[in-house]
XYZ file of C-alpha atoms in Angstrom:
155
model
C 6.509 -20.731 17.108
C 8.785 -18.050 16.755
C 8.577 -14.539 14.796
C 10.730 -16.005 11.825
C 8.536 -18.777 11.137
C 5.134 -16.956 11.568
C 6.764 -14.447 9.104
C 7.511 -17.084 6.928
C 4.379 -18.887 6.951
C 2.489 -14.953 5.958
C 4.856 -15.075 3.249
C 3.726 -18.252 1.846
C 0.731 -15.881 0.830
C 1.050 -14.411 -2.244
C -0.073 -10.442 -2.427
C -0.519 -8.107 -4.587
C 2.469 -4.733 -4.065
C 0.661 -1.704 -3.088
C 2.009 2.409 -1.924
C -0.266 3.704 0.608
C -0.339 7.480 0.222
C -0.964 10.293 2.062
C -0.589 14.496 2.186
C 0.289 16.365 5.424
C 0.831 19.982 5.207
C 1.237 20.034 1.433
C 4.047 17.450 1.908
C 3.488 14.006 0.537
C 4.600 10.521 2.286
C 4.619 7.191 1.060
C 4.718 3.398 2.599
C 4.791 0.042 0.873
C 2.753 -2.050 2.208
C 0.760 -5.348 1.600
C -1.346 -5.671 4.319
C -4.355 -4.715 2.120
C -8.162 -5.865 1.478
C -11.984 -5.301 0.538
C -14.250 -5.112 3.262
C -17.104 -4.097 2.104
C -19.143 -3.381 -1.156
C -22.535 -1.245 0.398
C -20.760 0.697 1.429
C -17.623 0.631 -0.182
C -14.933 -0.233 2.416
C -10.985 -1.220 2.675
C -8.857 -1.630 5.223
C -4.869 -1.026 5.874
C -2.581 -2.515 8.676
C 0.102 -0.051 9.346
C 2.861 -0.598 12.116
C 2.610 1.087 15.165
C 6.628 2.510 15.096
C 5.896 3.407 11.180
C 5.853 7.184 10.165
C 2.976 6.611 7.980
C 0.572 5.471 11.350
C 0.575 9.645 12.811
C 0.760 10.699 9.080
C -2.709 9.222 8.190
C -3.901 10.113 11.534
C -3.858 13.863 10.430
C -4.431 13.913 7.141
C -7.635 11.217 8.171
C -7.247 10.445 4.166
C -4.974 7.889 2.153
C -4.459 6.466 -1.369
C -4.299 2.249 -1.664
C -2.170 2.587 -5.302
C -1.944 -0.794 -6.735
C 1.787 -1.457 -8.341
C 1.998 -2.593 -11.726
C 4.502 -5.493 -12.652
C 7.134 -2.676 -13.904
C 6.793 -0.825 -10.656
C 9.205 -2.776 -8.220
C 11.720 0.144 -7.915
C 8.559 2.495 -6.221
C 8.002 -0.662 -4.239
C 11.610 -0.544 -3.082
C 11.975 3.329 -2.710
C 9.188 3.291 -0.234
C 9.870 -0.263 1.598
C 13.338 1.915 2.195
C 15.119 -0.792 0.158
C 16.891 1.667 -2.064
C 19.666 3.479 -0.275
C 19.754 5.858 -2.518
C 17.566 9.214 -2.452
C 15.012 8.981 -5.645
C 12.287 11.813 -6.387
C 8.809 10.566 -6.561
C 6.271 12.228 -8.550
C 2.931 11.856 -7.152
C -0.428 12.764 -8.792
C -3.989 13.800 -7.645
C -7.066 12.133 -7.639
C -9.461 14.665 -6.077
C -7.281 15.933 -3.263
C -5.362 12.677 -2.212
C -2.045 11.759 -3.418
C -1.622 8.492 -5.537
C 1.209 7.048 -7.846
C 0.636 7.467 -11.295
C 0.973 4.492 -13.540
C -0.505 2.576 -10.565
C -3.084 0.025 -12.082
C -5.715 0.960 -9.388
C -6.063 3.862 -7.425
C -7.759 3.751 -5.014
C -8.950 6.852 -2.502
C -10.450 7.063 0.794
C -11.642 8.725 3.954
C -10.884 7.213 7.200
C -13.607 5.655 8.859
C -12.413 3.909 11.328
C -8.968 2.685 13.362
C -8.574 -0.312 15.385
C -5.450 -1.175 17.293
C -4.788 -4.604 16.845
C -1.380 -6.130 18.442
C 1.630 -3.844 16.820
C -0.458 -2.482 14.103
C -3.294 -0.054 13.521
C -5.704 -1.154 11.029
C -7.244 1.650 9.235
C -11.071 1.393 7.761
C -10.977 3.314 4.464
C -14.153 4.553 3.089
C -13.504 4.789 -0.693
C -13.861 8.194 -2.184
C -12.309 7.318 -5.939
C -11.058 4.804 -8.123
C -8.900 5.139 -11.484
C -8.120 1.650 -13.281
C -5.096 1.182 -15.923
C -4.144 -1.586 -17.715
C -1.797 -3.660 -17.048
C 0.008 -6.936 -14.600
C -0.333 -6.758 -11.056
C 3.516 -6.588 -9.055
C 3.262 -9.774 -7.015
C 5.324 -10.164 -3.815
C 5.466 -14.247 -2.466
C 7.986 -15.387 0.163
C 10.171 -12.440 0.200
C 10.616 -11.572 -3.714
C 8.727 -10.185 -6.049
C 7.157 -11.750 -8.705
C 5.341 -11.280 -12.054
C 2.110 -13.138 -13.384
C 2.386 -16.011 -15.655
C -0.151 -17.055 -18.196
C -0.881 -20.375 -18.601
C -2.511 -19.990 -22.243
């Protein structure tokens, strides 16, 4: 197989949109990323994937902290801005939740400590120990086969 068609086939997988955050030297930085899950409930675990040639892997590396912010359905453009879709410069404000950046208007945000990193292929997958959680209302950003989406009901 080749890298299209494994890329394709991971795409067949529908995800939720997430903004990993994280705070360097007072300076905030930002990734979009949906290589996100649960690991854990005692004690309360995550993990990220982050690419080896990504800014974001050294960032979180220093700060040994990051924010998992959950995009609601209206939040495709922060999507974009930080997937580097957007070739335009945009300002991002960024909230606190105890010292960690996160995205506000995010319908979970989600802090943590790192705990662990494993180097797996071209990736680093980070073990988050959570810290904090906020929860909004609202629909879940979907991404499936290279677009985003939106939930449907079926009432």
């Amino acid at each position: 197989m080749d890298d299209r068609q494994f890329r394709n086939a991971m795409g067949k997988f529908a995800t939720g949109v997430t903004v990993v955050a994280t705070e360097v030297d007072g300076n905030v930085y930002g990734m979009t990323a949906n290589a996100f899950m649960s690991v854990s409930l005692q004690p309360k675990l995550v993990v990220i994937s982050i690419a080896e040639k990504a800014q974001m892997l050294e960032k979180i590396k220093q700060s040994g902290t990051f924010s998992v912010n959950i995009l609601a359905a209206e939040q495709k453009e922060l999507s974009m801005i930080f997937a580097g879709q957007l070739k335009e410069h945009r300002d991002v404000e960024f909230e606190h939740l105890g010292k960690i950046p996160v995205i506000p208007g995010a319908i979970a945000q989600i802090t943590c400590e790192v705990s662990a990193a494993h180097v797996e292929g071209d990736h680093t997958l980070f073990i988050g120990k959570v810290t904090n959680i906020q929860l909004e209302d609202g629909e879940p950003l979907i991404y499936y086969s290279g677009k985003y989406r939106k939930l449907e009901n079926d009432d």
